[in-house]
Tab-separated table of C-alpha atoms and ligand atoms in Angstrom:
chain	number	residue	atom	x	y	z
C	5	MET	CA	-179.965	-48.172	-292.870
C	6	PHE	CA	-181.644	-48.130	-289.522
C	7	ASN	CA	-184.791	-49.529	-291.089
C	8	SER	CA	-183.091	-52.489	-292.738
C	9	SER	CA	-183.658	-56.006	-291.950
C	10	LEU	CA	-180.894	-58.092	-290.389
C	11	GLN	CA	-180.044	-59.877	-293.631
C	12	GLN	CA	-179.788	-56.541	-295.366
C	13	LEU	CA	-177.573	-55.151	-292.510
C	14	ALA	CA	-175.292	-58.145	-292.835
C	15	ALA	CA	-175.094	-57.707	-296.635
C	16	ALA	CA	-174.258	-54.056	-296.172
C	17	LEU	CA	-171.537	-55.072	-293.726
C	18	HIS	CA	-169.983	-57.790	-295.773
C	19	SER	CA	-169.891	-55.671	-298.831
C	20	LYS	CA	-168.171	-52.954	-296.876
C	21	LYS	CA	-171.012	-50.371	-297.530
C	22	ILE	CA	-171.019	-49.635	-293.949
C	23	SER	CA	-168.517	-50.639	-291.064
C	24	SER	CA	-169.834	-52.161	-287.994
C	25	ILE	CA	-168.315	-49.102	-286.195
C	26	GLU	CA	-170.314	-46.798	-288.431
C	27	LEU	CA	-173.573	-48.766	-287.825
C	28	THR	CA	-173.166	-48.961	-284.132
C	29	GLN	CA	-172.405	-45.330	-283.801
C	30	LEU	CA	-175.505	-44.601	-286.171
C	31	PHE	CA	-177.704	-46.538	-283.552
C	32	LEU	CA	-175.993	-44.820	-280.707
C	33	ASP	CA	-176.740	-41.515	-282.176
C	34	ARG	CA	-180.355	-42.476	-282.582
C	35	ILE	CA	-180.464	-43.446	-278.869
C	36	ALA	CA	-178.926	-40.144	-277.692
C	37	ALA	CA	-181.529	-38.223	-279.882
C	38	LEU	CA	-184.715	-40.435	-278.971
C	39	ASN	CA	-184.068	-42.149	-275.670
C	40	PRO	CA	-184.511	-38.948	-273.429
C	41	LYS	CA	-188.069	-39.148	-274.750
C	42	LEU	CA	-188.700	-42.758	-274.799
C	43	ASN	CA	-186.651	-44.187	-271.787
C	44	ALA	CA	-186.272	-47.510	-273.647
C	45	TYR	CA	-182.673	-47.969	-272.420
C	46	ILE	CA	-181.435	-48.151	-268.801
C	47	THR	CA	-177.660	-48.291	-269.696
C	48	VAL	CA	-175.674	-47.417	-272.914
C	49	ASN	CA	-171.910	-47.807	-272.906
C	50	PRO	CA	-170.560	-46.641	-275.928
C	51	GLU	CA	-167.033	-47.555	-275.224
C	52	LEU	CA	-167.926	-51.184	-274.686
C	53	SER	CA	-170.236	-51.283	-277.846
C	54	LEU	CA	-167.708	-49.753	-279.973
C	55	ALA	CA	-164.902	-52.072	-278.915
C	56	GLN	CA	-167.067	-54.768	-279.951
C	57	ALA	CA	-167.731	-53.207	-283.269
C	58	ARG	CA	-163.937	-52.625	-283.863
C	59	ALA	CA	-163.324	-56.427	-283.136
C	60	ALA	CA	-166.251	-57.213	-285.584
C	61	ASP	CA	-164.763	-55.136	-288.417
C	62	VAL	CA	-161.548	-57.222	-287.981
C	63	ARG	CA	-163.470	-60.300	-288.253
C	64	ILE	CA	-165.463	-59.345	-291.196
C	65	ALA	CA	-162.370	-58.296	-293.048
C	66	ALA	CA	-160.731	-61.612	-292.080
C	67	GLY	CA	-163.714	-63.337	-293.855
C	68	LYS	CA	-164.826	-65.053	-290.666
C	69	ALA	CA	-168.130	-63.421	-290.229
C	70	VAL	CA	-171.382	-65.300	-289.587
C	71	ALA	CA	-174.948	-64.106	-289.877
C	72	LEU	CA	-175.165	-61.447	-287.040
C	73	THR	CA	-171.515	-60.350	-286.875
C	74	GLY	CA	-171.160	-56.600	-286.614
C	75	ILE	CA	-174.879	-56.045	-286.013
C	76	PRO	CA	-176.014	-54.005	-282.771
C	77	ILE	CA	-178.463	-55.968	-280.654
C	78	ALA	CA	-179.985	-54.574	-277.520
C	79	GLN	CA	-180.296	-56.801	-274.515
C	80	LYS	CA	-183.034	-56.633	-271.871
C	81	ASP	CA	-181.446	-55.656	-268.563
C	82	ILE	CA	-182.354	-59.172	-267.117
C	83	PHE	CA	-179.278	-60.679	-268.737
C	84	CYS	CA	-175.979	-60.298	-266.867
C	85	ALA	CA	-173.163	-59.080	-269.378
C	86	GLN	CA	-169.863	-58.906	-268.006
C	87	GLY	CA	-168.545	-55.322	-267.329
C	88	TRP	CA	-172.006	-54.083	-267.763
C	89	ARG	CA	-174.332	-52.570	-265.316
C	90	THR	CA	-177.038	-55.125	-265.022
C	91	THR	CA	-180.144	-53.842	-262.905
C	92	CYS	CA	-183.192	-55.951	-263.612
C	93	GLY	CA	-185.133	-52.668	-263.517
C	94	SER	CA	-184.600	-52.460	-259.700
C	95	LYS	CA	-182.948	-50.176	-257.098
C	96	MET	CA	-181.746	-53.586	-255.614
C	97	LEU	CA	-179.270	-53.885	-258.576
C	98	HIS	CA	-179.158	-50.134	-259.592
C	99	ASN	CA	-175.189	-50.272	-259.365
C	100	PHE	CA	-174.537	-53.945	-259.922
C	101	ILE	CA	-171.856	-54.709	-262.666
C	102	ALA	CA	-172.214	-58.315	-263.751
C	103	PRO	CA	-168.965	-60.270	-263.357
C	104	TYR	CA	-170.055	-62.898	-266.083
C	105	ASP	CA	-171.962	-63.362	-269.179
C	106	ALA	CA	-175.435	-64.984	-269.314
C	107	HIS	CA	-175.533	-67.780	-271.914
C	108	VAL	CA	-177.628	-65.622	-274.285
C	109	ILE	CA	-175.116	-62.812	-274.033
C	110	SER	CA	-172.054	-65.104	-274.691
C	111	GLN	CA	-174.101	-66.801	-277.685
C	112	PHE	CA	-174.359	-63.197	-279.174
C	113	ASN	CA	-170.713	-62.499	-278.383
C	114	GLN	CA	-169.581	-65.576	-279.958
C	115	ALA	CA	-171.528	-64.584	-283.080
C	116	GLY	CA	-169.746	-61.293	-283.171
C	117	ALA	CA	-172.912	-59.181	-282.548
C	118	ILE	CA	-172.610	-56.091	-280.898
C	119	ASN	CA	-174.203	-55.463	-277.368
C	120	LEU	CA	-175.703	-51.928	-278.094
C	121	GLY	CA	-177.186	-51.406	-274.508
C	122	LYS	CA	-179.332	-52.751	-271.886
C	123	THR	CA	-183.131	-52.032	-272.103
C	124	ASN	CA	-185.509	-50.946	-269.507
C	125	MET	CA	-188.042	-53.462	-268.104
C	126	ASP	CA	-190.524	-53.861	-265.099
C	127	GLU	CA	-188.736	-54.562	-261.823
C	128	PHE	CA	-187.506	-58.144	-261.757
C	129	ALA	CA	-189.971	-58.626	-265.019
C	130	MET	CA	-192.982	-58.229	-262.698
C	131	GLY	CA	-195.446	-56.074	-264.750
C	132	SER	CA	-197.333	-55.544	-267.996
C	133	SER	CA	-196.714	-51.802	-268.696
C	134	ASN	CA	-193.141	-51.163	-267.705
C	135	GLU	CA	-194.334	-48.760	-265.012
C	136	THR	CA	-192.724	-50.800	-262.162
C	137	SER	CA	-189.352	-50.052	-263.453
C	138	TYR	CA	-187.069	-48.304	-260.813
C	139	PHE	CA	-185.681	-46.214	-263.770
C	140	GLY	CA	-189.133	-44.925	-264.755
C	141	PRO	CA	-191.670	-45.825	-267.339
C	142	VAL	CA	-190.862	-46.536	-270.953
C	143	LYS	CA	-193.131	-44.476	-273.368
C	144	ASN	CA	-194.713	-46.321	-276.378
C	145	PRO	CA	-193.210	-44.843	-279.575
C	146	TRP	CA	-196.602	-44.662	-281.243
C	147	ASP	CA	-198.064	-42.389	-278.607
C	148	ASP	CA	-196.063	-41.382	-275.758
C	149	SER	CA	-199.058	-41.070	-273.388
C	150	LYS	CA	-199.381	-44.907	-273.602
C	151	VAL	CA	-197.516	-47.717	-272.142
C	152	PRO	CA	-195.280	-49.930	-274.301
C	153	GLY	CA	-196.393	-53.023	-272.484
C	154	GLY	CA	-194.189	-55.129	-270.240
C	155	SER	CA	-192.070	-56.442	-268.858
C	156	SER	CA	-189.903	-56.196	-272.097
C	157	GLY	CA	-191.232	-52.808	-272.741
C	158	GLY	CA	-187.888	-51.196	-273.147
C	159	THR	CA	-186.828	-53.806	-275.831
C	160	ALA	CA	-190.254	-53.396	-277.591
C	161	ALA	CA	-190.077	-49.587	-277.716
C	162	ALA	CA	-186.337	-49.847	-278.862
C	163	VAL	CA	-187.161	-52.062	-281.734
C	164	ALA	CA	-190.409	-50.213	-282.850
C	165	ALA	CA	-188.468	-46.706	-282.692
C	166	ARG	CA	-185.519	-48.427	-284.473
C	167	LEU	CA	-182.982	-47.773	-281.701
C	168	CYS	CA	-181.535	-51.143	-282.391
C	169	ALA	CA	-181.315	-53.629	-285.227
C	170	ALA	CA	-183.172	-56.119	-283.002
C	171	ALA	CA	-183.178	-57.128	-279.419
C	172	THR	CA	-183.897	-59.833	-276.710
C	173	GLY	CA	-186.765	-60.061	-274.140
C	174	THR	CA	-187.924	-62.747	-271.601
C	175	ASP	CA	-191.493	-64.045	-271.165
C	176	THR	CA	-192.642	-65.595	-268.003
C	177	GLY	CA	-196.431	-64.914	-268.535
C	178	GLY	CA	-196.263	-62.837	-271.722
C	179	SER	CA	-193.576	-60.218	-271.520
C	180	ILE	CA	-192.356	-60.921	-274.960
C	181	ARG	CA	-195.668	-61.248	-276.801
C	182	GLN	CA	-197.600	-58.458	-274.978
C	183	PRO	CA	-195.201	-55.643	-275.407
C	184	ALA	CA	-194.551	-56.873	-278.982
C	185	ALA	CA	-198.318	-56.571	-279.686
C	186	LEU	CA	-198.498	-53.135	-278.043
C	187	CYS	CA	-195.534	-51.794	-279.967
C	188	GLY	CA	-196.271	-53.197	-283.463
C	189	ILE	CA	-193.171	-55.565	-283.550
C	190	SER	CA	-192.632	-59.376	-283.784
C	191	GLY	CA	-191.753	-61.502	-280.725
C	192	LEU	CA	-191.265	-65.066	-280.000
C	193	LYS	CA	-191.237	-66.929	-276.736
C	194	PRO	CA	-189.534	-70.283	-277.327
C	195	THR	CA	-190.645	-73.820	-276.034
C	196	TYR	CA	-189.506	-73.691	-272.237
C	197	GLY	CA	-185.910	-75.293	-272.330
C	198	VAL	CA	-184.836	-74.244	-275.704
C	199	VAL	CA	-182.736	-71.169	-274.621
C	200	SER	CA	-180.663	-71.480	-271.481
C	201	ARG	CA	-181.644	-69.242	-268.401
C	202	TYR	CA	-178.057	-69.110	-267.092
C	203	GLY	CA	-177.268	-65.494	-266.184
C	204	MET	CA	-180.674	-64.560	-266.770
C	205	ILE	CA	-181.993	-63.096	-263.441
C	206	ALA	CA	-184.549	-65.420	-262.195
C	207	PHE	CA	-188.192	-64.393	-261.590
C	208	ALA	CA	-190.340	-67.676	-261.782
C	209	SER	CA	-187.938	-70.335	-262.971
C	210	SER	CA	-190.572	-72.900	-264.233
C	211	LEU	CA	-192.063	-70.283	-266.498
C	212	ASP	CA	-189.061	-67.934	-267.397
C	213	GLN	CA	-187.902	-68.117	-270.988
C	214	ALA	CA	-185.840	-65.574	-273.120
C	215	GLY	CA	-186.671	-65.047	-276.794
C	216	PRO	CA	-185.973	-62.754	-279.644
C	217	MET	CA	-187.945	-59.499	-280.519
C	218	ALA	CA	-187.518	-57.929	-283.921
C	219	ARG	CA	-189.311	-56.238	-287.027
C	220	SER	CA	-189.973	-59.520	-288.695
C	221	ALA	CA	-190.323	-63.184	-288.368
C	222	GLU	CA	-187.294	-63.714	-290.689
C	223	ASP	CA	-185.179	-61.578	-288.213
C	224	LEU	CA	-186.576	-63.474	-285.321
C	225	ALA	CA	-185.153	-66.681	-286.823
C	226	LEU	CA	-181.837	-65.416	-287.248
C	227	LEU	CA	-181.821	-64.297	-283.648
C	228	LEU	CA	-183.112	-67.490	-282.216
C	229	ASN	CA	-180.287	-69.479	-284.200
C	230	VAL	CA	-177.957	-67.532	-282.062
C	231	MET	CA	-179.856	-67.875	-278.790
C	232	ALA	CA	-181.094	-71.461	-278.687
C	233	GLY	CA	-178.908	-74.375	-277.791
C	234	TYR	CA	-178.165	-76.717	-274.900
C	235	ASP	CA	-176.245	-75.457	-271.963
C	236	GLU	CA	-175.304	-77.689	-269.069
C	237	ARG	CA	-175.228	-74.612	-266.544
C	238	ASP	CA	-179.108	-74.667	-266.823
C	239	SER	CA	-180.747	-77.686	-265.350
C	240	THR	CA	-183.767	-77.320	-267.520
C	241	SER	CA	-181.898	-76.560	-270.780
C	242	LEU	CA	-182.824	-79.346	-273.239
C	243	PRO	CA	-180.119	-81.355	-274.875
C	244	ARG	CA	-181.280	-81.316	-278.483
C	245	ALA	CA	-179.571	-81.255	-281.800
C	246	THR	CA	-178.862	-77.829	-283.355
C	247	GLU	CA	-181.719	-76.403	-285.483
C	248	ASP	CA	-181.616	-73.885	-288.298
C	249	TYR	CA	-184.993	-71.937	-287.360
C	250	ALA	CA	-184.945	-70.284	-290.750
C	251	ARG	CA	-185.116	-73.600	-292.754
C	252	ASP	CA	-188.806	-73.688	-293.192
C	253	LEU	CA	-189.122	-69.807	-294.461
C	254	GLY	CA	-190.657	-69.998	-297.928
C	255	LYS	CA	-192.715	-73.174	-297.559
C	256	SER	CA	-196.473	-73.095	-298.588
C	257	LEU	CA	-199.011	-72.773	-295.914
C	258	ALA	CA	-201.558	-75.029	-298.025
C	259	GLY	CA	-203.395	-77.397	-295.771
C	260	LEU	CA	-202.358	-75.595	-292.604
C	261	ARG	CA	-205.059	-76.205	-289.852
C	262	ILE	CA	-205.515	-73.170	-287.699
C	263	GLY	CA	-207.200	-73.721	-284.275
C	264	LEU	CA	-209.491	-70.840	-282.923
C	265	PRO	CA	-210.077	-71.245	-279.157
C	266	LYS	CA	-213.451	-70.034	-278.336
C	267	GLU	CA	-212.323	-68.795	-275.090
C	268	PHE	CA	-209.911	-66.290	-276.738
C	269	PHE	CA	-212.867	-64.569	-278.429
C	270	ALA	CA	-215.261	-64.219	-275.648
C	271	GLN	CA	-216.185	-61.239	-273.337
C	272	GLY	CA	-213.271	-58.804	-272.410
C	273	LEU	CA	-211.866	-58.888	-276.072
C	274	SER	CA	-212.189	-55.355	-277.667
C	275	ASN	CA	-214.006	-55.149	-280.957
C	276	GLU	CA	-211.072	-53.554	-282.843
C	277	VAL	CA	-208.696	-56.280	-281.630
C	278	ALA	CA	-211.197	-59.084	-282.582
C	279	GLN	CA	-211.739	-57.533	-286.060
C	280	ALA	CA	-207.998	-57.235	-286.716
C	281	VAL	CA	-207.499	-60.982	-285.763
C	282	GLU	CA	-210.560	-62.000	-287.937
C	283	ALA	CA	-209.008	-60.093	-290.912
C	284	ALA	CA	-205.591	-61.962	-290.205
C	285	ILE	CA	-207.347	-65.356	-290.229
C	286	ALA	CA	-209.092	-64.490	-293.561
C	287	GLU	CA	-205.588	-63.557	-294.984
C	288	TYR	CA	-204.449	-67.085	-293.681
C	289	LYS	CA	-207.358	-68.628	-295.581
C	290	LYS	CA	-206.144	-67.090	-298.758
C	291	LEU	CA	-202.792	-68.614	-298.195
C	292	GLY	CA	-204.528	-71.971	-298.069
C	293	ALA	CA	-205.083	-72.501	-294.431
C	294	THR	CA	-208.164	-73.959	-293.114
C	295	VAL	CA	-209.847	-73.135	-289.672
C	296	VAL	CA	-210.838	-75.390	-286.880
C	297	ASP	CA	-212.990	-74.389	-283.789
C	298	ILE	CA	-211.158	-75.718	-280.706
C	299	SER	CA	-211.631	-75.170	-276.934
C	300	LEU	CA	-209.130	-74.638	-274.000
C	301	PRO	CA	-211.642	-74.945	-271.180
C	302	ASN	CA	-209.213	-74.513	-268.374
C	303	SER	CA	-207.252	-71.530	-269.764
C	304	ARG	CA	-209.853	-69.238	-267.787
C	305	LEU	CA	-207.812	-70.331	-264.817
C	306	SER	CA	-204.418	-69.488	-266.206
C	307	ILE	CA	-204.277	-65.880	-264.295
C	308	PRO	CA	-205.293	-67.270	-260.806
C	309	VAL	CA	-202.897	-70.207	-261.143
C	310	TYR	CA	-200.076	-68.031	-262.370
C	311	TYR	CA	-200.561	-65.599	-259.603
C	312	VAL	CA	-200.067	-68.580	-257.083
C	313	LEU	CA	-197.130	-70.154	-258.804
C	314	ALA	CA	-195.116	-67.198	-260.179
C	315	PRO	CA	-195.109	-65.382	-256.835
C	316	ALA	CA	-194.309	-68.643	-255.036
C	317	GLU	CA	-191.331	-69.120	-257.127
C	318	ALA	CA	-190.274	-65.463	-257.094
C	319	SER	CA	-190.263	-65.359	-253.165
C	320	SER	CA	-187.769	-68.105	-253.206
C	321	ASN	CA	-185.628	-66.804	-256.200
C	322	LEU	CA	-185.504	-63.260	-254.601
C	323	SER	CA	-184.519	-64.308	-251.246
C	324	ARG	CA	-180.943	-64.129	-252.516
C	325	PHE	CA	-181.257	-60.236	-252.362
C	326	ASP	CA	-180.289	-59.653	-248.829
C	327	GLY	CA	-177.798	-56.887	-248.972
C	328	VAL	CA	-175.016	-59.083	-248.088
C	329	ARG	CA	-173.082	-60.262	-251.146
C	330	TYR	CA	-174.206	-57.937	-253.831
C	331	GLY	CA	-176.920	-55.410	-254.588
C	332	TYR	CA	-178.411	-52.616	-252.500
C	333	ARG	CA	-177.561	-52.331	-248.756
C	334	ALA	CA	-179.378	-49.894	-246.625
C	335	PRO	CA	-176.950	-47.258	-245.347
C	336	GLU	CA	-178.053	-47.573	-241.635
C	337	TYR	CA	-179.072	-50.644	-239.664
C	338	GLY	CA	-178.825	-52.221	-236.345
C	339	ASN	CA	-178.091	-55.956	-236.252
C	340	LEU	CA	-177.952	-58.467	-239.343
C	341	ALA	CA	-181.771	-59.028	-239.278
C	342	ASP	CA	-182.218	-55.271	-239.340
C	343	MET	CA	-179.955	-54.980	-242.433
C	344	TYR	CA	-181.797	-57.603	-244.192
C	345	GLU	CA	-185.189	-56.005	-243.535
C	346	LYS	CA	-184.018	-52.514	-244.315
C	347	SER	CA	-182.133	-53.381	-247.447
C	348	ARG	CA	-185.203	-55.201	-248.898
C	349	ALA	CA	-187.607	-52.604	-247.637
C	350	GLN	CA	-185.735	-49.884	-249.344
C	351	GLY	CA	-184.394	-51.984	-252.478
C	352	PHE	CA	-187.383	-53.503	-253.710
C	353	GLY	CA	-190.541	-51.644	-255.202
C	354	ALA	CA	-194.211	-52.161	-254.314
C	355	GLU	CA	-195.068	-54.869	-257.019
C	356	VAL	CA	-192.066	-56.977	-256.078
C	357	LYS	CA	-193.059	-56.844	-252.415
C	358	ARG	CA	-196.600	-57.733	-253.105
C	359	ARG	CA	-195.426	-60.839	-254.822
C	360	ILE	CA	-192.847	-61.786	-252.375
C	361	MET	CA	-195.603	-61.754	-249.656
C	362	ILE	CA	-198.136	-63.623	-251.913
C	363	GLY	CA	-195.385	-66.337	-252.603
C	364	THR	CA	-194.499	-66.768	-249.227
C	365	TYR	CA	-198.076	-66.934	-248.063
C	366	VAL	CA	-198.992	-69.631	-250.490
C	367	LEU	CA	-195.982	-71.589	-249.652
C	368	SER	CA	-196.513	-71.466	-246.114
C	369	HIS	CA	-197.341	-74.560	-243.995
C	370	GLY	CA	-201.138	-74.742	-243.733
C	371	TYR	CA	-201.809	-72.947	-247.102
C	372	TYR	CA	-199.469	-75.066	-249.249
C	373	ASP	CA	-202.015	-77.579	-250.144
C	374	ALA	CA	-204.886	-75.091	-250.565
C	375	TYR	CA	-203.153	-72.963	-252.998
C	376	TYR	CA	-199.711	-74.158	-254.212
C	377	LEU	CA	-200.592	-77.828	-254.713
C	378	GLN	CA	-204.059	-76.939	-256.233
C	379	ALA	CA	-202.325	-74.676	-258.674
C	380	GLN	CA	-199.924	-77.183	-259.699
C	381	LYS	CA	-202.816	-79.532	-260.581
C	382	ILE	CA	-204.637	-77.001	-262.605
C	383	ARG	CA	-201.376	-76.266	-264.593
C	384	GLN	CA	-201.409	-79.792	-265.725
C	385	LEU	CA	-205.094	-79.551	-266.885
C	386	ILE	CA	-204.334	-76.325	-268.694
C	387	ALA	CA	-201.266	-78.210	-270.493
C	388	GLN	CA	-203.502	-81.165	-271.121
C	389	ASP	CA	-206.066	-78.917	-272.948
C	390	PHE	CA	-203.407	-77.982	-275.437
C	391	VAL	CA	-202.249	-81.408	-276.101
C	392	GLU	CA	-205.861	-82.251	-276.819
C	393	ALA	CA	-206.135	-79.092	-279.048
C	394	PHE	CA	-203.112	-79.927	-281.044
C	395	GLN	CA	-204.783	-83.446	-282.161
C	396	HIS	CA	-206.979	-81.310	-284.237
C	397	CYS	CA	-204.951	-78.344	-285.492
C	398	ASP	CA	-201.297	-77.539	-286.337
C	399	VAL	CA	-201.215	-73.839	-284.769
C	400	ILE	CA	-203.489	-71.971	-282.590
C	401	MET	CA	-204.190	-68.318	-283.220
C	402	GLY	CA	-205.937	-65.490	-281.461
C	403	PRO	CA	-205.387	-62.095	-279.946
C	404	THR	CA	-202.195	-61.443	-278.029
C	405	THR	CA	-203.988	-58.767	-275.825
C	406	PRO	CA	-207.507	-57.873	-275.232
C	407	THR	CA	-206.901	-54.272	-276.174
C	408	THR	CA	-204.253	-52.059	-277.679
C	409	ALA	CA	-201.739	-50.086	-275.438
C	410	PHE	CA	-203.554	-48.345	-272.596
C	411	ASN	CA	-202.569	-45.105	-271.131
C	412	LEU	CA	-199.645	-44.655	-268.654
C	413	GLY	CA	-200.935	-44.596	-265.180
C	414	GLU	CA	-204.409	-46.057	-266.060
C	415	LYS	CA	-203.909	-49.378	-264.362
C	416	GLY	CA	-201.414	-48.413	-261.619
C	417	ASP	CA	-203.681	-48.516	-258.810
C	418	ASP	CA	-205.496	-51.784	-259.793
C	419	PRO	CA	-203.148	-54.766	-259.996
C	420	VAL	CA	-205.971	-57.188	-260.842
C	421	GLN	CA	-206.755	-55.159	-263.968
C	422	MET	CA	-203.119	-54.956	-264.966
C	423	TYR	CA	-202.804	-58.759	-264.471
C	424	LEU	CA	-205.657	-59.202	-267.026
C	425	SER	CA	-203.405	-58.003	-269.693
C	426	ASP	CA	-201.897	-61.275	-269.989
C	427	ILE	CA	-205.178	-63.256	-270.232
C	428	TYR	CA	-204.261	-64.766	-273.684
C	429	THR	CA	-200.677	-65.291	-273.112
C	430	ILE	CA	-200.186	-66.779	-269.688
C	431	ALA	CA	-201.518	-70.305	-270.374
C	432	VAL	CA	-198.692	-70.694	-273.086
C	433	ASN	CA	-196.088	-70.381	-270.269
C	434	LEU	CA	-197.775	-72.648	-267.878
C	435	ALA	CA	-197.905	-75.266	-270.673
C	436	GLY	CA	-194.191	-74.578	-271.783
C	437	LEU	CA	-195.268	-73.973	-275.226
C	438	PRO	CA	-193.774	-71.647	-277.913
C	439	GLY	CA	-195.768	-68.558	-278.766
C	440	MET	CA	-195.367	-65.467	-280.854
C	441	SER	CA	-196.938	-62.168	-281.544
C	442	ILE	CA	-196.770	-60.477	-284.832
C	443	PRO	CA	-198.483	-57.159	-286.059
C	444	ALA	CA	-201.844	-57.499	-287.656
C	445	GLY	CA	-203.164	-53.974	-287.734
C	446	PHE	CA	-204.136	-50.820	-285.962
C	447	GLY	CA	-206.914	-49.759	-283.648
C	448	SER	CA	-209.120	-46.652	-283.952
C	449	ASN	CA	-206.525	-44.657	-282.068
C	450	ASN	CA	-203.713	-45.781	-284.395
C	451	MET	CA	-202.332	-48.132	-281.891
C	452	PRO	CA	-200.726	-51.501	-283.023
C	453	ILE	CA	-202.713	-54.753	-282.634
C	454	GLY	CA	-200.938	-58.100	-282.176
C	455	LEU	CA	-201.788	-61.653	-283.689
C	456	GLN	CA	-200.795	-64.316	-281.360
C	457	ILE	CA	-199.507	-67.710	-282.843
C	458	ILE	CA	-199.171	-70.737	-280.551
C	459	GLY	CA	-197.260	-73.857	-281.650
C	460	ASN	CA	-196.730	-77.306	-280.326
C	461	TYR	CA	-193.480	-78.059	-278.375
C	462	PHE	CA	-190.492	-77.394	-280.635
C	463	ASP	CA	-192.474	-76.133	-283.611
C	464	GLU	CA	-190.556	-72.865	-283.738
C	465	ALA	CA	-189.209	-73.145	-287.165
C	466	HIS	CA	-192.660	-73.962	-288.511
C	467	MET	CA	-194.368	-70.973	-286.569
C	468	LEU	CA	-191.797	-68.725	-287.862
C	469	ASN	CA	-192.663	-69.484	-291.649
C	470	VAL	CA	-196.323	-69.217	-290.486
C	471	ALA	CA	-195.652	-65.653	-289.464
C	472	HIS	CA	-193.411	-65.083	-292.316
C	473	GLN	CA	-195.911	-66.018	-295.102
C	474	TYR	CA	-198.340	-63.571	-293.677
C	475	GLN	CA	-195.581	-60.885	-293.529
C	476	GLN	CA	-195.110	-61.421	-297.247
C	477	VAL	CA	-198.748	-60.560	-297.965
C	478	THR	CA	-199.067	-57.736	-295.418
C	479	ASP	CA	-197.094	-54.881	-294.425
C	480	TRP	CA	-198.136	-54.164	-290.797
C	481	HIS	CA	-194.782	-55.151	-289.574
C	482	SER	CA	-192.906	-52.658	-291.723
C	483	GLN	CA	-194.996	-49.638	-290.500
C	484	VAL	CA	-192.971	-47.272	-288.270
C	485	PRO	CA	-194.182	-44.729	-285.632
C	486	GLN	CA	-194.360	-41.122	-286.805
C	487	GLY	CA	-191.154	-39.033	-286.302
C	488	ILE	CA	-189.118	-42.220	-286.242
T	9	LIG	N1	-197.194	-59.603	-266.654
T	9	LIG	C1	-196.775	-60.703	-266.184
T	9	LIG	C2	-196.305	-60.512	-264.677
T	9	LIG	O1	-196.288	-59.412	-264.298
T	9	LIG	C3	-195.989	-61.353	-266.893
T	9	LIG	C4	-194.526	-60.828	-266.715
T	9	LIG	C5	-193.478	-61.675	-267.344
T	9	LIG	O2	-193.885	-62.480	-268.519
T	9	LIG	N2	-192.140	-61.362	-267.168
T	9	LIG	O3	-196.045	-61.441	-264.065
């Protein structure tokens, strides 16, 4: 049962083969057994989950169920969920109980889905390995000496180890796609503005976007149907008509033009990842696609641009954590300024402090023009490259990450090496485009490899079918780690 698709789970619930209470308990038991090793969840609260399951069973019995009613979904611990501890992976919020629901959470609640628990993540979503979490690193279920990726590493590990039916993540520079790739699951970052950021703890607001992480593209479509939608409480939420993201599943890919950016296949890409991506492209050709060579000349600047803009926005967003209204407060301090200082010094981890310092530096008078303004200009050039590329192709494909999962501790002392994990994903956030990662093979050490698919603005339904057709003819996405 824990290996079933969302549709299969819904069918089992509707036909009363299993109740939501039983299904929720099944996943809670798996979490109790496997989480001590994987550390994928920061918080489980069986009482809250089972109360939702009880209500879902009543709703199903009354014939009022919709697609995800009664299905246990894990939530990245960046989403405020009323009554739930919501930590964002930080000591700063280690005992914060959210007083309200994020838009994403209320959408799942309205659908009657079960909040199964809050998944581990890099502190304030800053990281690519889940090692910056105050609650300790997450282990990759395929090999517990490896990282699961980050920042949605807890979610990726929970989906890969079948510790939930599906889950949510957020992606500011790659945090859905990179961990999805490293853990062998599917993940989608929607077009910026498609999913409301209300109640999602802010990192870099012009880049942050929530999205689904699951076993298959088909499951992602069902999740996005629940998550997407206009919300007036987020000023960048887009007022668009409701879409059925599953509507294209099943269409033929004949005539699909796949753009291959030469910059994504250059130095730095490991052979085994390159080979897996090439094999996937060959599979797409069999499905009727053609290949076009394209160039994204400014994408090489995406990491430096991101590490000016994201810290700048973070330094502003994180100034709300001052120890006064909520969150961690230092136990001993002198005056008010001392309380701010000590609370932040003790409450934030090293990577978060590094970003706050970079951010305040690039925004300071005298450096603003040299760094922040330049970065904004290059951001436009990066976005323009994609506009040009999509004149010649329908989707862009390439690797999600340069290598498979690296060892825990391997890049901890070298932030720049860590930042390079997102070399293929960050440009998509800077441009606000939708991107996804799907499993496309394994490396020599038996670690998963991800294929990245980048679409044009609002092309999610089409991209999901592009991924789905590949998953109809391959079975990488249904492989599970040993012992799971
Ligand atoms: N790894 C990138 C960072 O550390 C991206 C993180 C994210 O997408 N949340 O900023």
